[in-house]
Amino acid sequence: MTYCVGLRLSKGLVFMSDTRTNAGVDNVSIFRKMFSWSVPGERVLMLMTAGNLATTQSVVSLLDERSKAPQDRNPSILETPSMFQTARQVGETLREVIQANAMTGQTADSSFNATLILGGQIRGSEPRLFMIYPEGNFIEANGDTPYFQIGETKYGRPILVRAYDPDLSFEDAAKLLLVSFDSTVKANLSVGLPLDLQVYEAGSFRLGKSERITADDPYYQTISTSWGEALTQALNSLPDFEFTSEPAAPR
C-alpha cells in the first residue's frame, strides 16, 4: 500500500508521497513514488503512483523512455499540446501496461492495477491536476474537488477536509500534508517514511522546492508530537458527556 496526495492551490501545486512498499509484514522496501519531467520555460509534469510496483515502474519507464531521444518519442509526454492530452497519454500507457501483464489481457481490477496522480503546467494554460484510474480514464481537480489522494486515503483525509484552503502558502500546505501523512503512518503499517515533497509554483515552468523527509527529521518529529498533544488538549476542552437516561431495571 502507499499514500500520495496532490493539492491544487492558488499559488500552484503541492505533491507528497510516502516511499514504503510491502508484500507482507516481513518484506518491506523503500521505492520512490514521485517522478517529474520538464522542458524549462515550456512545461513541467509531475506523477505519483500507487498500486502494483511492477506496473507503476513499467509505466514510468515507458514514459521516461519515450521522452528522451526524438526517435523514441512514440508518443512523448514532452510533446503533448495540453495537460488534458498528457493525462490521456499517461492513461493509455497505464492501460497498455496492465493489459500486457494481466492474464485476461484487459481486466483492470487484477493484481496488476495501479492509480496515478498527474499534475503540472504547459505554457498557454493554467496548472492542472488529474487522477488516473487503472482503466486509463481520469478525472480533473476543480473547485469542489481541489485535491486527490491515492493509496491508503482514509486516515489522512479528515484533516484535509477540515483544514484545506486554496490560498494556503506552500509552507502551510506542507504542514497540512505532514499532519495528514503522520495520521496515516500511525494508523497503517503499510505507509511509511521517508516522505517526498515537491512544490510547483504556477507560471514558473520549472520544478520548485523539494524535500525528502525522514523519520528523524526534527520538524516532522515536532509536527507528530505537537499534533498528538493538540488533539488530546482539544478533546479535554470539550464539554463532558452526561448520561440522561436512568439505568435499565434488572429483569
PDB file of C-alpha atoms in Angstrom:
ATOM      1  CA  MET A   1       0.000   0.000   0.000  1.00  0.00           C
ATOM      2  CA  THR A   2       1.024   3.621  -0.249  1.00  0.00           C
ATOM      3  CA  TYR A   3      -0.254   7.135   0.317  1.00  0.00           C
ATOM      4  CA  CYS A   4       0.055  10.079  -2.077  1.00  0.00           C
ATOM      5  CA  VAL A   5      -1.643  13.482  -2.101  1.00  0.00           C
ATOM      6  CA  GLY A   6      -1.734  16.213  -4.746  1.00  0.00           C
ATOM      7  CA  LEU A   7      -3.074  19.664  -3.794  1.00  0.00           C
ATOM      8  CA  ARG A   8      -4.195  22.378  -6.187  1.00  0.00           C
ATOM      9  CA  LEU A   9      -3.585  25.828  -4.663  1.00  0.00           C
ATOM     10  CA  SER A  10      -3.968  29.388  -5.888  1.00  0.00           C
ATOM     11  CA  LYS A  11      -0.168  29.576  -5.943  1.00  0.00           C
ATOM     12  CA  GLY A  12       0.399  26.298  -7.777  1.00  0.00           C
ATOM     13  CA  LEU A  13       0.604  22.592  -6.942  1.00  0.00           C
ATOM     14  CA  VAL A  14       1.966  20.604  -3.997  1.00  0.00           C
ATOM     15  CA  PHE A  15       2.688  16.866  -4.013  1.00  0.00           C
ATOM     16  CA  MET A  16       3.645  14.465  -1.228  1.00  0.00           C
ATOM     17  CA  SER A  17       4.149  10.696  -1.281  1.00  0.00           C
ATOM     18  CA  ASP A  18       5.443   8.042   1.046  1.00  0.00           C
ATOM     19  CA  THR A  19       8.062   5.517  -0.066  1.00  0.00           C
ATOM     20  CA  ARG A  20       7.034   2.234   1.553  1.00  0.00           C
ATOM     21  CA  THR A  21       6.167  -0.862  -0.430  1.00  0.00           C
ATOM     22  CA  ASN A  22       5.459  -4.229   1.097  1.00  0.00           C
ATOM     23  CA  ALA A  23       4.484  -7.744   0.231  1.00  0.00           C
ATOM     24  CA  GLY A  24       3.664  -8.837   3.766  1.00  0.00           C
ATOM     25  CA  VAL A  25       4.856  -7.645   7.133  1.00  0.00           C
ATOM     26  CA  ASP A  26       8.294  -9.199   6.684  1.00  0.00           C
ATOM     27  CA  ASN A  27       9.016  -7.877   3.193  1.00  0.00           C
ATOM     28  CA  VAL A  28       9.181  -4.079   3.357  1.00  0.00           C
ATOM     29  CA  SER A  29      11.170  -1.930   0.929  1.00  0.00           C
ATOM     30  CA  ILE A  30      11.636   1.723   0.022  1.00  0.00           C
ATOM     31  CA  PHE A  31      10.858   2.875  -3.523  1.00  0.00           C
ATOM     32  CA  ARG A  32      10.342   6.363  -4.875  1.00  0.00           C
ATOM     33  CA  LYS A  33       6.739   7.012  -5.991  1.00  0.00           C
ATOM     34  CA  MET A  34       7.096  10.595  -7.229  1.00  0.00           C
ATOM     35  CA  PHE A  35       8.525  11.400 -10.667  1.00  0.00           C
ATOM     36  CA  SER A  36       8.916  14.512 -12.816  1.00  0.00           C
ATOM     37  CA  TRP A  37       9.688  15.642 -16.361  1.00  0.00           C
ATOM     38  CA  SER A  38      10.282  19.164 -17.592  1.00  0.00           C
ATOM     39  CA  VAL A  39      11.174  21.345 -20.532  1.00  0.00           C
ATOM     40  CA  PRO A  40      12.405  24.547 -18.855  1.00  0.00           C
ATOM     41  CA  GLY A  41      10.245  27.514 -19.770  1.00  0.00           C
ATOM     42  CA  GLU A  42       7.685  25.317 -21.578  1.00  0.00           C
ATOM     43  CA  ARG A  43       6.273  22.590 -19.329  1.00  0.00           C
ATOM     44  CA  VAL A  44       6.603  20.780 -16.010  1.00  0.00           C
ATOM     45  CA  LEU A  45       4.950  17.412 -15.295  1.00  0.00           C
ATOM     46  CA  MET A  46       4.782  15.517 -12.005  1.00  0.00           C
ATOM     47  CA  LEU A  47       3.466  11.991 -11.435  1.00  0.00           C
ATOM     48  CA  MET A  48       2.756   9.980  -8.276  1.00  0.00           C
ATOM     49  CA  THR A  49       1.961   6.274  -8.300  1.00  0.00           C
ATOM     50  CA  ALA A  50       0.063   3.792  -6.122  1.00  0.00           C
ATOM     51  CA  GLY A  51      -0.616   0.123  -6.739  1.00  0.00           C
ATOM     52  CA  ASN A  52       1.347  -2.791  -8.102  1.00  0.00           C
ATOM     53  CA  LEU A  53       5.025  -1.805  -8.059  1.00  0.00           C
ATOM     54  CA  ALA A  54       5.934  -3.660 -11.261  1.00  0.00           C
ATOM     55  CA  THR A  55       3.074  -1.927 -13.076  1.00  0.00           C
ATOM     56  CA  THR A  56       3.946   1.555 -11.862  1.00  0.00           C
ATOM     57  CA  GLN A  57       7.646   1.102 -12.598  1.00  0.00           C
ATOM     58  CA  SER A  58       6.818  -0.090 -16.112  1.00  0.00           C
ATOM     59  CA  VAL A  59       4.585   2.925 -16.711  1.00  0.00           C
ATOM     60  CA  VAL A  60       7.237   5.374 -15.500  1.00  0.00           C
ATOM     61  CA  SER A  61       9.959   3.619 -17.523  1.00  0.00           C
ATOM     62  CA  LEU A  62       7.870   3.769 -20.706  1.00  0.00           C
ATOM     63  CA  LEU A  63       7.028   7.456 -20.191  1.00  0.00           C
ATOM     64  CA  ASP A  64      10.676   8.197 -19.473  1.00  0.00           C
ATOM     65  CA  GLU A  65      11.983   6.224 -22.439  1.00  0.00           C
ATOM     66  CA  ARG A  66       9.562   7.902 -24.825  1.00  0.00           C
ATOM     67  CA  SER A  67      10.604  11.355 -23.616  1.00  0.00           C
ATOM     68  CA  LYS A  68      14.355  11.077 -24.297  1.00  0.00           C
ATOM     69  CA  ALA A  69      15.659  10.668 -27.838  1.00  0.00           C
ATOM     70  CA  PRO A  70      13.465  12.098 -30.651  1.00  0.00           C
ATOM     71  CA  GLN A  71      13.335   8.724 -32.385  1.00  0.00           C
ATOM     72  CA  ASP A  72      11.872   7.156 -29.223  1.00  0.00           C
ATOM     73  CA  ARG A  73       9.033   9.674 -28.873  1.00  0.00           C
ATOM     74  CA  ASN A  74       6.144   7.492 -29.924  1.00  0.00           C
ATOM     75  CA  PRO A  75       4.400   9.433 -28.448  1.00  0.00           C
ATOM     76  CA  SER A  76       6.060  11.583 -25.783  1.00  0.00           C
ATOM     77  CA  ILE A  77       4.500  13.431 -22.848  1.00  0.00           C
ATOM     78  CA  LEU A  78       7.008  16.185 -23.590  1.00  0.00           C
ATOM     79  CA  GLU A  79       5.250  16.914 -26.892  1.00  0.00           C
ATOM     80  CA  THR A  80       1.559  16.781 -25.934  1.00  0.00           C
ATOM     81  CA  PRO A  81      -0.227  20.103 -26.630  1.00  0.00           C
ATOM     82  CA  SER A  82      -2.126  20.286 -23.328  1.00  0.00           C
ATOM     83  CA  MET A  83      -2.322  18.769 -19.852  1.00  0.00           C
ATOM     84  CA  PHE A  84      -5.560  17.059 -20.888  1.00  0.00           C
ATOM     85  CA  GLN A  85      -3.760  15.316 -23.743  1.00  0.00           C
ATOM     86  CA  THR A  86      -0.920  14.459 -21.369  1.00  0.00           C
ATOM     87  CA  ALA A  87      -3.389  12.813 -18.984  1.00  0.00           C
ATOM     88  CA  ARG A  88      -4.831  10.845 -21.911  1.00  0.00           C
ATOM     89  CA  GLN A  89      -1.365   9.674 -22.913  1.00  0.00           C
ATOM     90  CA  VAL A  90      -0.434   8.626 -19.372  1.00  0.00           C
ATOM     91  CA  GLY A  91      -3.779   6.837 -19.028  1.00  0.00           C
ATOM     92  CA  GLU A  92      -3.243   4.966 -22.288  1.00  0.00           C
ATOM     93  CA  THR A  93       0.239   3.948 -21.146  1.00  0.00           C
ATOM     94  CA  LEU A  94      -1.139   2.652 -17.842  1.00  0.00           C
ATOM     95  CA  ARG A  95      -3.841   0.675 -19.622  1.00  0.00           C
ATOM     96  CA  GLU A  96      -1.254  -0.675 -22.079  1.00  0.00           C
ATOM     97  CA  VAL A  97       0.935  -1.992 -19.253  1.00  0.00           C
ATOM     98  CA  ILE A  98      -1.977  -3.576 -17.374  1.00  0.00           C
ATOM     99  CA  GLN A  99      -3.322  -5.259 -20.492  1.00  0.00           C
ATOM    100  CA  ALA A 100       0.119  -6.602 -21.355  1.00  0.00           C
ATOM    101  CA  ASN A 101       0.507  -8.245 -17.948  1.00  0.00           C
ATOM    102  CA  ALA A 102      -2.990  -9.245 -16.838  1.00  0.00           C
ATOM    103  CA  MET A 103      -3.828 -12.852 -17.694  1.00  0.00           C
ATOM    104  CA  THR A 104      -7.145 -11.832 -19.232  1.00  0.00           C
ATOM    105  CA  GLY A 105      -5.492  -9.181 -21.341  1.00  0.00           C
ATOM    106  CA  GLN A 106      -7.618  -6.259 -20.229  1.00  0.00           C
ATOM    107  CA  THR A 107      -9.070  -6.522 -16.718  1.00  0.00           C
ATOM    108  CA  ALA A 108      -8.011  -3.508 -14.697  1.00  0.00           C
ATOM    109  CA  ASP A 109      -9.222  -4.940 -11.396  1.00  0.00           C
ATOM    110  CA  SER A 110      -6.479  -7.558 -11.408  1.00  0.00           C
ATOM    111  CA  SER A 111      -3.395  -7.764  -9.209  1.00  0.00           C
ATOM    112  CA  PHE A 112      -1.596  -5.586 -11.767  1.00  0.00           C
ATOM    113  CA  ASN A 113      -3.699  -2.466 -11.193  1.00  0.00           C
ATOM    114  CA  ALA A 114      -2.414   0.997 -10.283  1.00  0.00           C
ATOM    115  CA  THR A 115      -3.727   4.523  -9.795  1.00  0.00           C
ATOM    116  CA  LEU A 116      -1.836   7.717 -10.626  1.00  0.00           C
ATOM    117  CA  ILE A 117      -1.901  11.422  -9.809  1.00  0.00           C
ATOM    118  CA  LEU A 118      -0.654  13.654 -12.618  1.00  0.00           C
ATOM    119  CA  GLY A 119      -0.138  17.391 -12.304  1.00  0.00           C
ATOM    120  CA  GLY A 120       1.728  20.177 -13.984  1.00  0.00           C
ATOM    121  CA  GLN A 121       1.528  23.060 -16.400  1.00  0.00           C
ATOM    122  CA  ILE A 122       2.101  23.546 -20.120  1.00  0.00           C
ATOM    123  CA  ARG A 123       2.664  27.049 -21.434  1.00  0.00           C
ATOM    124  CA  GLY A 124      -0.591  28.609 -22.577  1.00  0.00           C
ATOM    125  CA  SER A 125      -2.753  27.090 -19.827  1.00  0.00           C
ATOM    126  CA  GLU A 126      -3.134  27.041 -16.052  1.00  0.00           C
ATOM    127  CA  PRO A 127      -1.710  24.329 -13.771  1.00  0.00           C
ATOM    128  CA  ARG A 128      -3.940  21.231 -13.800  1.00  0.00           C
ATOM    129  CA  LEU A 129      -4.259  18.147 -11.631  1.00  0.00           C
ATOM    130  CA  PHE A 130      -5.663  14.729 -12.612  1.00  0.00           C
ATOM    131  CA  MET A 131      -6.304  11.341 -11.027  1.00  0.00           C
ATOM    132  CA  ILE A 132      -5.882   8.462 -13.492  1.00  0.00           C
ATOM    133  CA  TYR A 133      -7.591   5.121 -12.912  1.00  0.00           C
ATOM    134  CA  PRO A 134      -6.380   1.619 -13.878  1.00  0.00           C
ATOM    135  CA  GLU A 135      -8.755   1.557 -16.835  1.00  0.00           C
ATOM    136  CA  GLY A 136      -6.910   4.602 -18.241  1.00  0.00           C
ATOM    137  CA  ASN A 137      -9.736   7.103 -17.726  1.00  0.00           C
ATOM    138  CA  PHE A 138      -9.285  10.083 -15.432  1.00  0.00           C
ATOM    139  CA  ILE A 139     -10.888  12.995 -13.585  1.00  0.00           C
ATOM    140  CA  GLU A 140      -9.612  16.532 -13.055  1.00  0.00           C
ATOM    141  CA  ALA A 141      -9.405  18.535  -9.829  1.00  0.00           C
ATOM    142  CA  ASN A 142     -11.715  21.533  -9.627  1.00  0.00           C
ATOM    143  CA  GLY A 143     -13.123  23.974  -7.093  1.00  0.00           C
ATOM    144  CA  ASP A 144     -15.282  21.295  -5.497  1.00  0.00           C
ATOM    145  CA  THR A 145     -12.563  18.630  -5.526  1.00  0.00           C
ATOM    146  CA  PRO A 146      -9.294  20.574  -5.215  1.00  0.00           C
ATOM    147  CA  TYR A 147      -7.045  17.693  -4.189  1.00  0.00           C
ATOM    148  CA  PHE A 148      -6.580  13.993  -4.872  1.00  0.00           C
ATOM    149  CA  GLN A 149      -5.460  11.104  -2.670  1.00  0.00           C
ATOM    150  CA  ILE A 150      -4.428   7.645  -3.797  1.00  0.00           C
ATOM    151  CA  GLY A 151      -3.472   4.544  -1.839  1.00  0.00           C
ATOM    152  CA  GLU A 152      -4.378   4.411   1.851  1.00  0.00           C
ATOM    153  CA  THR A 153      -6.532   7.536   1.923  1.00  0.00           C
ATOM    154  CA  LYS A 154      -8.985   7.277   4.817  1.00  0.00           C
ATOM    155  CA  TYR A 155      -6.761   8.079   7.801  1.00  0.00           C
ATOM    156  CA  GLY A 156      -5.290  11.280   6.374  1.00  0.00           C
ATOM    157  CA  ARG A 157      -8.477  12.617   4.783  1.00  0.00           C
ATOM    158  CA  PRO A 158     -10.194  14.255   7.811  1.00  0.00           C
ATOM    159  CA  ILE A 159      -7.503  16.915   8.278  1.00  0.00           C
ATOM    160  CA  LEU A 160      -7.560  17.745   4.556  1.00  0.00           C
ATOM    161  CA  VAL A 161     -11.341  18.107   4.569  1.00  0.00           C
ATOM    162  CA  ARG A 162     -11.268  20.421   7.594  1.00  0.00           C
ATOM    163  CA  ALA A 163      -8.134  22.495   7.009  1.00  0.00           C
ATOM    164  CA  TYR A 164      -7.530  22.742   3.242  1.00  0.00           C
ATOM    165  CA  ASP A 165      -7.733  26.268   1.828  1.00  0.00           C
ATOM    166  CA  PRO A 166      -6.821  27.150  -1.772  1.00  0.00           C
ATOM    167  CA  ASP A 167      -4.976  30.245  -0.537  1.00  0.00           C
ATOM    168  CA  LEU A 168      -2.586  28.306   1.691  1.00  0.00           C
ATOM    169  CA  SER A 169       1.078  29.172   1.333  1.00  0.00           C
ATOM    170  CA  PHE A 170       3.366  26.380   0.178  1.00  0.00           C
ATOM    171  CA  GLU A 171       4.777  26.194   3.702  1.00  0.00           C
ATOM    172  CA  ASP A 172       1.336  25.817   5.294  1.00  0.00           C
ATOM    173  CA  ALA A 173       0.335  23.268   2.661  1.00  0.00           C
ATOM    174  CA  ALA A 174       3.427  21.216   3.528  1.00  0.00           C
ATOM    175  CA  LYS A 175       2.496  21.402   7.205  1.00  0.00           C
ATOM    176  CA  LEU A 176      -1.051  20.267   6.431  1.00  0.00           C
ATOM    177  CA  LEU A 177       0.240  17.336   4.395  1.00  0.00           C
ATOM    178  CA  LEU A 178       2.665  16.295   7.129  1.00  0.00           C
ATOM    179  CA  VAL A 179      -0.211  16.098   9.612  1.00  0.00           C
ATOM    180  CA  SER A 180      -2.223  14.045   7.101  1.00  0.00           C
ATOM    181  CA  PHE A 181       0.683  11.683   6.498  1.00  0.00           C
ATOM    182  CA  ASP A 182       1.561  11.375  10.180  1.00  0.00           C
ATOM    183  CA  SER A 183      -2.031  10.328  10.938  1.00  0.00           C
ATOM    184  CA  THR A 184      -1.818   7.717   8.176  1.00  0.00           C
ATOM    185  CA  VAL A 185       1.591   6.388   9.215  1.00  0.00           C
ATOM    186  CA  LYS A 186       0.409   5.911  12.797  1.00  0.00           C
ATOM    187  CA  ALA A 187      -2.753   4.094  11.704  1.00  0.00           C
ATOM    188  CA  ASN A 188      -1.391   1.845   8.934  1.00  0.00           C
ATOM    189  CA  LEU A 189       1.899  -0.030   8.842  1.00  0.00           C
ATOM    190  CA  SER A 190       1.831  -0.222   5.043  1.00  0.00           C
ATOM    191  CA  VAL A 191       2.564   3.528   4.806  1.00  0.00           C
ATOM    192  CA  GLY A 192       5.922   4.804   5.996  1.00  0.00           C
ATOM    193  CA  LEU A 193       8.705   7.353   5.776  1.00  0.00           C
ATOM    194  CA  PRO A 194      10.738   8.792   4.119  1.00  0.00           C
ATOM    195  CA  LEU A 195       8.247  11.196   2.542  1.00  0.00           C
ATOM    196  CA  ASP A 196       8.892  13.036  -0.721  1.00  0.00           C
ATOM    197  CA  LEU A 197       7.633  16.612  -1.093  1.00  0.00           C
ATOM    198  CA  GLN A 198       7.538  18.607  -4.336  1.00  0.00           C
ATOM    199  CA  VAL A 199       6.245  22.137  -4.936  1.00  0.00           C
ATOM    200  CA  TYR A 200       5.390  23.745  -8.265  1.00  0.00           C
ATOM    201  CA  GLU A 201       4.758  27.499  -8.473  1.00  0.00           C
ATOM    202  CA  ALA A 202       2.234  28.468 -11.136  1.00  0.00           C
ATOM    203  CA  GLY A 203       3.798  30.155 -14.166  1.00  0.00           C
ATOM    204  CA  SER A 204       7.390  29.264 -13.247  1.00  0.00           C
ATOM    205  CA  PHE A 205       7.710  26.327 -15.695  1.00  0.00           C
ATOM    206  CA  ARG A 206      10.403  24.784 -13.550  1.00  0.00           C
ATOM    207  CA  LEU A 207      10.403  22.417 -10.608  1.00  0.00           C
ATOM    208  CA  GLY A 208      10.150  24.215  -7.287  1.00  0.00           C
ATOM    209  CA  LYS A 209      11.473  23.287  -3.880  1.00  0.00           C
ATOM    210  CA  SER A 210      11.632  19.618  -2.972  1.00  0.00           C
ATOM    211  CA  GLU A 211      12.416  17.746   0.228  1.00  0.00           C
ATOM    212  CA  ARG A 212      12.866  14.183   1.422  1.00  0.00           C
ATOM    213  CA  ILE A 213      11.563  13.980   4.976  1.00  0.00           C
ATOM    214  CA  THR A 214      12.944  11.149   7.106  1.00  0.00           C
ATOM    215  CA  ALA A 215      11.604   9.699  10.347  1.00  0.00           C
ATOM    216  CA  ASP A 216      14.277  11.512  12.377  1.00  0.00           C
ATOM    217  CA  ASP A 217      13.624  14.903  10.753  1.00  0.00           C
ATOM    218  CA  PRO A 218      13.293  17.419  13.657  1.00  0.00           C
ATOM    219  CA  TYR A 219      10.372  19.291  12.083  1.00  0.00           C
ATOM    220  CA  TYR A 220       8.483  16.079  11.365  1.00  0.00           C
ATOM    221  CA  GLN A 221       9.034  14.940  14.942  1.00  0.00           C
ATOM    222  CA  THR A 222       7.705  18.291  16.187  1.00  0.00           C
ATOM    223  CA  ILE A 223       4.627  18.054  13.969  1.00  0.00           C
ATOM    224  CA  SER A 224       3.931  14.475  15.067  1.00  0.00           C
ATOM    225  CA  THR A 225       4.284  15.182  18.786  1.00  0.00           C
ATOM    226  CA  SER A 226       2.539  18.554  18.751  1.00  0.00           C
ATOM    227  CA  TRP A 227      -0.415  17.275  16.719  1.00  0.00           C
ATOM    228  CA  GLY A 228      -0.976  14.408  19.147  1.00  0.00           C
ATOM    229  CA  GLU A 229      -0.828  16.790  22.110  1.00  0.00           C
ATOM    230  CA  ALA A 230      -3.142  19.269  20.408  1.00  0.00           C
ATOM    231  CA  LEU A 231      -5.740  16.553  19.779  1.00  0.00           C
ATOM    232  CA  THR A 232      -5.601  15.476  23.420  1.00  0.00           C
ATOM    233  CA  GLN A 233      -5.997  19.074  24.607  1.00  0.00           C
ATOM    234  CA  ALA A 234      -8.883  19.656  22.203  1.00  0.00           C
ATOM    235  CA  LEU A 235     -10.656  16.512  23.424  1.00  0.00           C
ATOM    236  CA  ASN A 236     -10.184  17.507  27.061  1.00  0.00           C
ATOM    237  CA  SER A 237     -11.530  21.001  26.378  1.00  0.00           C
ATOM    238  CA  LEU A 238     -14.849  19.715  25.029  1.00  0.00           C
ATOM    239  CA  PRO A 239     -17.873  19.652  27.380  1.00  0.00           C
ATOM    240  CA  ASP A 240     -18.154  16.448  29.383  1.00  0.00           C
ATOM    241  CA  PHE A 241     -20.685  13.920  28.174  1.00  0.00           C
ATOM    242  CA  GLU A 242     -23.595  13.301  30.567  1.00  0.00           C
ATOM    243  CA  PHE A 243     -25.888  10.298  30.580  1.00  0.00           C
ATOM    244  CA  THR A 244     -29.511  11.460  30.675  1.00  0.00           C
ATOM    245  CA  SER A 245     -31.290   8.121  30.928  1.00  0.00           C
ATOM    246  CA  GLU A 246     -31.747   6.062  34.072  1.00  0.00           C
ATOM    247  CA  PRO A 247     -30.059   2.677  34.295  1.00  0.00           C
ATOM    248  CA  ALA A 248     -32.211  -0.088  32.886  1.00  0.00           C
ATOM    249  CA  ALA A 249     -34.095  -2.050  35.526  1.00  0.00           C
ATOM    250  CA  PRO A 250     -32.879  -5.631  36.009  1.00  0.00           C
ATOM    251  CA  ARG A 251     -35.093  -8.359  34.613  1.00  0.00           C
TER     252      ARG A 251
END
